Steps between C-alpha positions, in 0.01 A plus 500: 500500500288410799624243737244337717526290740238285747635395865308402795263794639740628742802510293282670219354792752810514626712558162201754409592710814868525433471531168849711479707177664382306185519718206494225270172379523203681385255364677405194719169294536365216694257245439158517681488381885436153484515446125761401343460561119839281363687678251311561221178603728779738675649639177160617407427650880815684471412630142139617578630663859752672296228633309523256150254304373348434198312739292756807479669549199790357633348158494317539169766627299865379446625759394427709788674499806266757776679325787875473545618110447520316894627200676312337730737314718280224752659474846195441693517139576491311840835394503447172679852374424659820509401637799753779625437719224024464473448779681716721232389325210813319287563775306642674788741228578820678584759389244878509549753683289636266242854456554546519083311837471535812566201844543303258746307676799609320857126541556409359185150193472452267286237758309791726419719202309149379348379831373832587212385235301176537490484842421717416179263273386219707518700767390563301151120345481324609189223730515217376636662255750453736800471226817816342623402264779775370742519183761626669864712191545678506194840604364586483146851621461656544128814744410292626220193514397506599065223211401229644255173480722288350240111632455228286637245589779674359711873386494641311811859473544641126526847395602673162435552296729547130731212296468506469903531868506199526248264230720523752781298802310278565179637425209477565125412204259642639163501318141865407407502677213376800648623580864300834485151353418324392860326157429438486847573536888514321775537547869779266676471206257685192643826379342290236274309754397814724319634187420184402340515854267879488398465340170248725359493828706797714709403635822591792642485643880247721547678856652167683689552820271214485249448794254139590426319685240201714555287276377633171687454743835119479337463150518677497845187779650215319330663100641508695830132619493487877358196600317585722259135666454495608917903560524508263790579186640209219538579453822677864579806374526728288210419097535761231590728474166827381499750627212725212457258197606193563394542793201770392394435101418218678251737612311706380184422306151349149701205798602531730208069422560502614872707800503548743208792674587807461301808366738864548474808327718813723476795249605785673672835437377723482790231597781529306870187427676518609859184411767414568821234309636667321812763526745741321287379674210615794647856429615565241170410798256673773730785242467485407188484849323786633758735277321399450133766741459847239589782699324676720800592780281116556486463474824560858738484374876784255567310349855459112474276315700521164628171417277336679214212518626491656823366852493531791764307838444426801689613314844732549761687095525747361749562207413750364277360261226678164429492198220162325672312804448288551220162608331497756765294853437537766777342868409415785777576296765797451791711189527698566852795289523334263780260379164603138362383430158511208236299470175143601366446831680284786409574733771347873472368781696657403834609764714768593707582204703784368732314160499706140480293345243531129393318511112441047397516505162216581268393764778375851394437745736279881404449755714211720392446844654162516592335852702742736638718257677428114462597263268380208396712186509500306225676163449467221263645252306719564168299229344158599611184566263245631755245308331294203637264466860709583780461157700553299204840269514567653106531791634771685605652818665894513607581183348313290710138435466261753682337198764863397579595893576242553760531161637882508578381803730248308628190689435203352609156392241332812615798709450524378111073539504601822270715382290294180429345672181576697236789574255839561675551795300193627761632383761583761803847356594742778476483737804527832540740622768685794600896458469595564905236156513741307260743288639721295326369231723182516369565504153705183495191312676341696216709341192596200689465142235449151581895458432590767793206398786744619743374833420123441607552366834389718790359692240186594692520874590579536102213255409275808751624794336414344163160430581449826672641699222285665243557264166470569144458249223731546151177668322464721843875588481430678186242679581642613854881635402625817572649586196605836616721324772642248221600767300661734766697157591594475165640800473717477831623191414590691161679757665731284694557282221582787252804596723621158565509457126666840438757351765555148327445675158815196377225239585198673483306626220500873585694641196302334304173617586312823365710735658288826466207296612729367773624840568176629583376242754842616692400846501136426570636307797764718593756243451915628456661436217695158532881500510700538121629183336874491530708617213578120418130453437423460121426822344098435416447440892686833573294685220125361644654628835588831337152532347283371757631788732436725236142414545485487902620850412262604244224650679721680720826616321519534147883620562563156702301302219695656249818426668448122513352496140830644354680255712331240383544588107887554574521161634352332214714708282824419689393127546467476159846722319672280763534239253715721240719642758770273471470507160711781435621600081723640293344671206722479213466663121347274295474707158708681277528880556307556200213271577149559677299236639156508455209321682206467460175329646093417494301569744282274651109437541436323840201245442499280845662513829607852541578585833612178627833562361550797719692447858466431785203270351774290235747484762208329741341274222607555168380669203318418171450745237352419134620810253624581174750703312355725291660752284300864366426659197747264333832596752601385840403794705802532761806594316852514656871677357804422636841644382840616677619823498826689591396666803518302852120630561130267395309733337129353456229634300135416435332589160134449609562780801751699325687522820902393558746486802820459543645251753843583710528336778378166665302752727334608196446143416340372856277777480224283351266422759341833423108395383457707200916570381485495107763302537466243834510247256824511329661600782413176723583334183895599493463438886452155433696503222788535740564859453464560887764430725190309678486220187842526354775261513779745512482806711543864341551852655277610267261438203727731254756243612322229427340588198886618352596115586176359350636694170263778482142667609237400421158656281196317564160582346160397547191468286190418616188484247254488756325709755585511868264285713423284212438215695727252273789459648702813362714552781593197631594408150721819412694385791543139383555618169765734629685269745504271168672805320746536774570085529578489136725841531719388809521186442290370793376199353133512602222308343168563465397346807773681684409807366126473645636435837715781539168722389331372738809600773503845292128534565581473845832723529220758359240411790188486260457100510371318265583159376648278209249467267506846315869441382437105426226587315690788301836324422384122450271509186204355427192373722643286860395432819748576694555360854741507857503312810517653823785681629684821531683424184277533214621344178203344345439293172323488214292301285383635144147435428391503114438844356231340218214747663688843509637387176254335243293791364143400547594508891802755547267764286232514810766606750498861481746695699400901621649740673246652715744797584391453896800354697546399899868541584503160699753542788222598739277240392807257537627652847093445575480137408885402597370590853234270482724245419763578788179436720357188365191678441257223461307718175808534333621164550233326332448712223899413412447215565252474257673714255832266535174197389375665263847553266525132514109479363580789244814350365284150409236732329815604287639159449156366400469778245186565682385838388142524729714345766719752501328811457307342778811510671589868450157637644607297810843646529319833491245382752802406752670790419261668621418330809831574608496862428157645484585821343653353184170500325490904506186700410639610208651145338124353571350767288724343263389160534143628546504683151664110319366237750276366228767405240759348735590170643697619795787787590739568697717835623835362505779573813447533867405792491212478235715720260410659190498192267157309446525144378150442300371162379238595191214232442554484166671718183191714485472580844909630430333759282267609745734514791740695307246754397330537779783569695655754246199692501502491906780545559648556929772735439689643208739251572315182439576263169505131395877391482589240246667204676653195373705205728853537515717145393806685602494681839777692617745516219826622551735638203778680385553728229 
């Protein structure tokens, strides 16, 4: 997926020479010196400069794709009322860390938050639909994105909204009945105007991401002047044509005769609309999407500030901020202590400074690094347009209007001679100075209002060195900056801030960052690592401490790395067996000396959400999980014996391995940890079981001794019907379905619920991980979503979805179940991902994140007994699946697909680790035939079979003979 971007010329030659600081953008264009082409004329610049245009079969046929898909993101606007940040373009507005979130960059623009969404969306358009294009100054932010993208040639997303919200932007006139259907659009209509529509039509905000198919980028070259018998553009160069205004008010059913494409509007269910057109824009969206998270358990960093919206990044400040400040943005800049501030500031770029600086309100004050060592000063008012003749009494600059500026520092007719024409926005007012020529003098006659003429008096040296030094307009400002200076700033400032977080880390939002990312930029700058959190801390700070100095050490000592790794894993482990400690028992006989207990117990298909139930991530968020009990070949597959014997020993056995060992001591029984023990299992099992001085309520000398008062040894054997590595949930659920054994033996009392916590605890007694929703989905029956709420204890709940589609023949008769006989033992793919989880790896968080979205979407497909819906639902769990771990899909499981891929729906390998089961959705009972066939004539391995399955209304079941 290509994602393009235009900016203003020097931004764009500038991103194309450091190319490796931006490694998310593919490419960067401009539009032509002196003509602007508006944003459809400039979505069809950036396609033909990026080499497509119409003619190659990409264009011609839908069903061809030459080109990758690409976003074109437009962030080359003049900026007039958000000055600080033209000469970067908006997209580069530095964004701070939300205070709710976590894998955020400290370094991170507003291009970075934009671009997740929009890469889902393309990533879900149908075929065809290959040209996402994107506003620069908007944000839509949504916690999922699982709407259907309908097919159209072009589809424009729409969000509900206020109609005064809705009168500020383009907007979607849709037929009541039909919300999707466009009727038409319209640019800013006035309150009468929506009012006028709401009996008959709805109206939704228009968003600035429009999807495109080939053929609508067609129309799009030919309104913009290409001829397609030369290849070229009438007048070399694409014509003024703007997307929204002009291209798109032809669209819709009231001019089905002027425009032929078909339209779709794709509402978003719970989306926010974000925009960033204006200096309040800008610190009301910042402000607004910092805190549309309220509940504090949510919420990392525990700093308040005296007003929500007061924002400080990458700068050094001195001051203390108090309840009459607010709306206040400060980025790259110093604030020395001698500053006095109030409200309405956009403060950025200023350097080092010892100045005593008295801001009015509504004053904004840039500092643009301009040639080796000047800067140009730039202040102006919060409210200010930069629009208008410069000697006109409408308009303004600093709050005040331009005439009354220069005549409170009494410049005389032929001194204003220069300013008396022209825009303001051309205007050369903003000098150019080197910083040893700054005084803080000066710059209050610079800034002074008509409320503070104090300031102005005697102002005549400063009213000289203004008109003697070199001055750029706004429009000059952007062509002059010395981006290689802004950016070397930036990263200073970075640097300083960095440790100061790392210092503050109770108030800050350093833990919370991406911590290998994070880790990095300390090593790149050659930064120590920042004092430990105390041992009061909670344990999930102490672990991101643990792991992010496993990464400063990476490069440099894989012994060190290693060190803090384990350290890290032991501390979740210990933070989380904490809870049972005082929880001490007293196994007791619970059957007659003639009786064995038997268990037994499904095993479980995962359909949604796996992954999200695995710690540290369900201790940080939650889980959700959508799976089902199944049992094979008519029998539950994982089989457990209990019976007393006469000798003080445990003896245990296993059938499938043919292997047994006899168990004497409690040494015996601790030594479980031991990846790969036959028996690590059972053994953590009686630990928790309480036969280990570390778990019991009583103390012993020995095991014999406290297996004679228990009343006898015990013989415990194991059955399990299916192969190691499976990828359904055999082990965890041998464990629960042995710790259920053992409750109903001694007389522990467990339930079901308490028996899947203590495998997770067991799971981590044996150091492999893993999380709850193998053994939920083994010992609770039938098909569930199955969720938890944050926290170190992890006891979540279920809710039982209906079971009509894996039961009603016509449906459960296409799910065909095969052992491919190719397994992944998961605990390095777990130890892998678990990582990424301990460092808030941004990639990993999302795609949970989505996961944890997507159970929710999967378990509605099931309660709507929607069979496309959710075989739809299973290719995407396989899609996600692999997004988080690449090599899941291995060579030889996609020759399997590749041999079947025209008789099925969707698949999935099921488990972490893409284990041996495949999960296959047929397209109908023929294609059944042909899958089983075909895949018994080619077969993998020798090993490879189709398993009978049917869902288990029991789950773990517990007798006695």
């Amino acid at each position: 997926m290509d994602k393009l971007l235009t900016l203003p010329p020097k931004v764009a030659r500038y991103v194309k020479k450091h190319k490796k600081e931006f490694p998310e953008i593919t490419d960067v264009f401009s539009d032509p010196v002196n003509h602007k082409l508006g944003s459809a004329g400039g979505t069809v610049n950036v396609l033909w400069k990026h080499g497509i245009v119409p003619g190659i079969p990409e264009m011609t046929d839908q069903t061809t794709c030459a080109r990758p898909k690409r976003i074109i993101i437009h962030a080359d606007g003049e900026s007039r009322r958000l000055p600080t940040y033209a000469p970067v373009g908006k997209s580069f507005i530095p964004f701070p860390v939300f205070k709710w979130g976590r894998g955020q960059r400290i370094d991170q623009t507003l291009y970075d938050v934009q671009r997740p969404l929009l890469q889902k969306i393309l990533e879900k358009a149908p075929l065809g639909l290959n040209t996402l294009v994107a506003s620069g100054d908007a944000l839509v932010w949504t916690d999922t994105f699982s709407e259907k993208i309908p097919e159209a040639d072009v589809v424009c997303i729409g969000i509900w909204t206020q109609p005064e919200v809705a009168a500020r932007h383009g907007v979607f006139v849709c037929p009541r009945h039909d919300p999707a259907s466009l009727h038409h659009m319209l640019q800013k209509p006035s309150l009468e105007t929506l009012q006028s529509l709401t009996g008959e039509f709805l109206f939704l905000l228009d968003a600035g991401i429009w999807l495109l198919s080939d053929r609508a980028v067609a129309c799009l070259f030919e309104s913009t002047g290409w001829d397609a018998e030369k290849q070229a553009f009438r007048h070399e160069i694409p014509d003024y044509y703007d997307l929204y205004s002009e291209f798109g008010c032809t669209l819709g059913t009231m001019h089905a005769s002027l425009q032929p494409l078909t339209v779709r509007i794709l509402p978003l269910r719970h989306a926010e609309f974000y925009h960033f057109g204006s200096n309040a824009d800008l610190l009301q969206s910042t402000s607004m999407l910092h805190n549309r998270v309220t509940d504090q358990r949510e919420i990392w960093h525990k700093k308040v500030k005296p007003n929500p919206d007061i924002f400080v990044q990458n700068s050094v400040t001195g001051i203390q901020f108090n309840h009459e400040n607010s709306h206040i943005w400060i980025e790259n800049s110093c604030i020395s202590a001698g500053w006095k501030l109030r409200d309405h500031h956009i403060l950025t770029g200023i350097p080092d400074n010892t100045w005593c600086l008295d801001l009015p309100a509504g004053i904004c004050l840039d500092f643009i690094p301009v040639g080796p060592e000047k800067w140009c000063i730039r202040p102006y008012g919060f409210s200010d347009s930069f629009k208008g003749n410069a000697m006109d009494q409408d308009t303004h600059w600093q709050n005040q209007t331009m005439i009354r500026w220069f005549q409170a520092r009494d410049f005389r007719n032929d001194e204003l001679a220069t300013f008396s024409t022209g825009d303001i926005y051309d205007c050369s007012i903003f000098p150019v100075m080197k910083k040893q020529d700054v005084t803080q003098e000066f710059l209050q006659w610079f800034i002074a209002t008509a409320e503070n003429p104090t300031d102005v008096t005697s102002g005549l040296p400063h009213k000289l060195n203004w008109l003697k030094a070199p001055r750029f307009s706004a429009r000059e400002i952007i062509k002059n900056v010395n981006l290689s200076r802004l950016s070397a700033q930036r990263e200073n400032a970075k640097k300083r801030l960095l440790v100061s977080l790392a210092t503050n880390y109770r108030q800050s939002v350093f833990y919370q960052l991406d911590l290998k990312q994070t880790a990095e930029e300390y090593v790149s700058a050659k930064l120590p690592l920042p004092q430990p959190p105390g041992p009061n801390e909670n344990v999930m700070t102490r672990i991101h401490y643990l792991m992010f100095c496993a990464s400063w050490h990476e490069k440099h000592s894989k012994i060190k790395a290693g060190k803090y790794k384990k350290q890290a894993f032991d501390l979740m482990r210990e933070g989380m067996l904490d809870h049972i400690h005082d929880c001490r028992l007293h196994p007791a006989l619970n059957v007659q000396r003639d009786q064995i207990l038997w268990g037994r117990s499904p095993i479980r298909l995962d359909l949604a959400g796996g992954w999200t139930d695995t710690p540290p991530y369900c201790i940080l968020y939650g889980g959700k999980v959508v799976n089902m009990a199944v049992e094979l070949n008519g029998q539950p597959p994982i089989q457990v014996y209990i019976r007393v014997t006469d000798q003080p020993v445990i003896v245990i056995h296993s059938i499938d391995m043919g292997l047994s060992e006899v168990v004497k001591t409690y040494e015996d029984v601790a030594a479980h940890s031991r990846v790969g023990s036959a028996f690590s299992i059972p053994k953590a099992a009686l630990m928790l079981a309480g036969f280990h001085p570390g778990y019991a309520a009583f103390s012993h000398k020995s095991l014999k001794s406290q297996l004679l008062d228990f009343g006898g040894g015990l013989d415990i054997t194991l059955m399990v019907a299916v192969p190691k590595g499976s990828g359904l949930g055999t082990s965890s659920i041998l464990a629960a379905t042995i710790l259920g054994g053992l409750s109903e033996f001694c007389t522990l009392g467990w339930n079901k619920h308490e028996i899947a916590y203590r495998t997770l605890l067991l799971e981590q007694l044996l150091t492999t991980g893993g999380g709850w929703q193998d053994q939920l989905g083994g010992i609770f029956e039938g098909v569930k979503l199955i969720e938890s709420i944050p926290g170190l204890v992890q006891k979540p709940v279920i809710r039982w979805a209906p079971d009509y589609l894996f039961t009603r023949p016509e449906t459960s008769s296409l799910v065909l179940l095969y052992y491919t006989g190719i397994t992944r033992v998961a605990k390095h793919i777990l130890t892998d991902i678990v990582e990424g989880m301990f460092l808030n790896s941004a990639k990993h968080l999302s795609v949970l994140s989505e996961m944890k979205q997507h159970a929710m979407n999967t378990c509605e497909a099931i309660q709507n007994n929607d069979w496309d819906e959710l075989t739809a639902s299973i290719r995407y769990s396989w899609e996600l699946n692999q997004k988080l771990d690449s090599g899941t899909n291995t060579p030889e499981i996609a020759s399997i697909l590749h041999l079947i891929k025209e008789y099925i729906l969707s698949c999935k390998l099921l488990g972490a680790g893409g284990g041996g089961y495949l999960m296959i959705f047929a397209r109908d009972i023929q294609s059944v035939s042909r899958i089983r066939t075909i895949l018994k004539q080619h077969p993998p391995n020798a090993r490879a079979r189709f398993v009978d399955w049917k869902l288990s209304g029991t789950g773990l079941e517990l007798t006695k003979s």
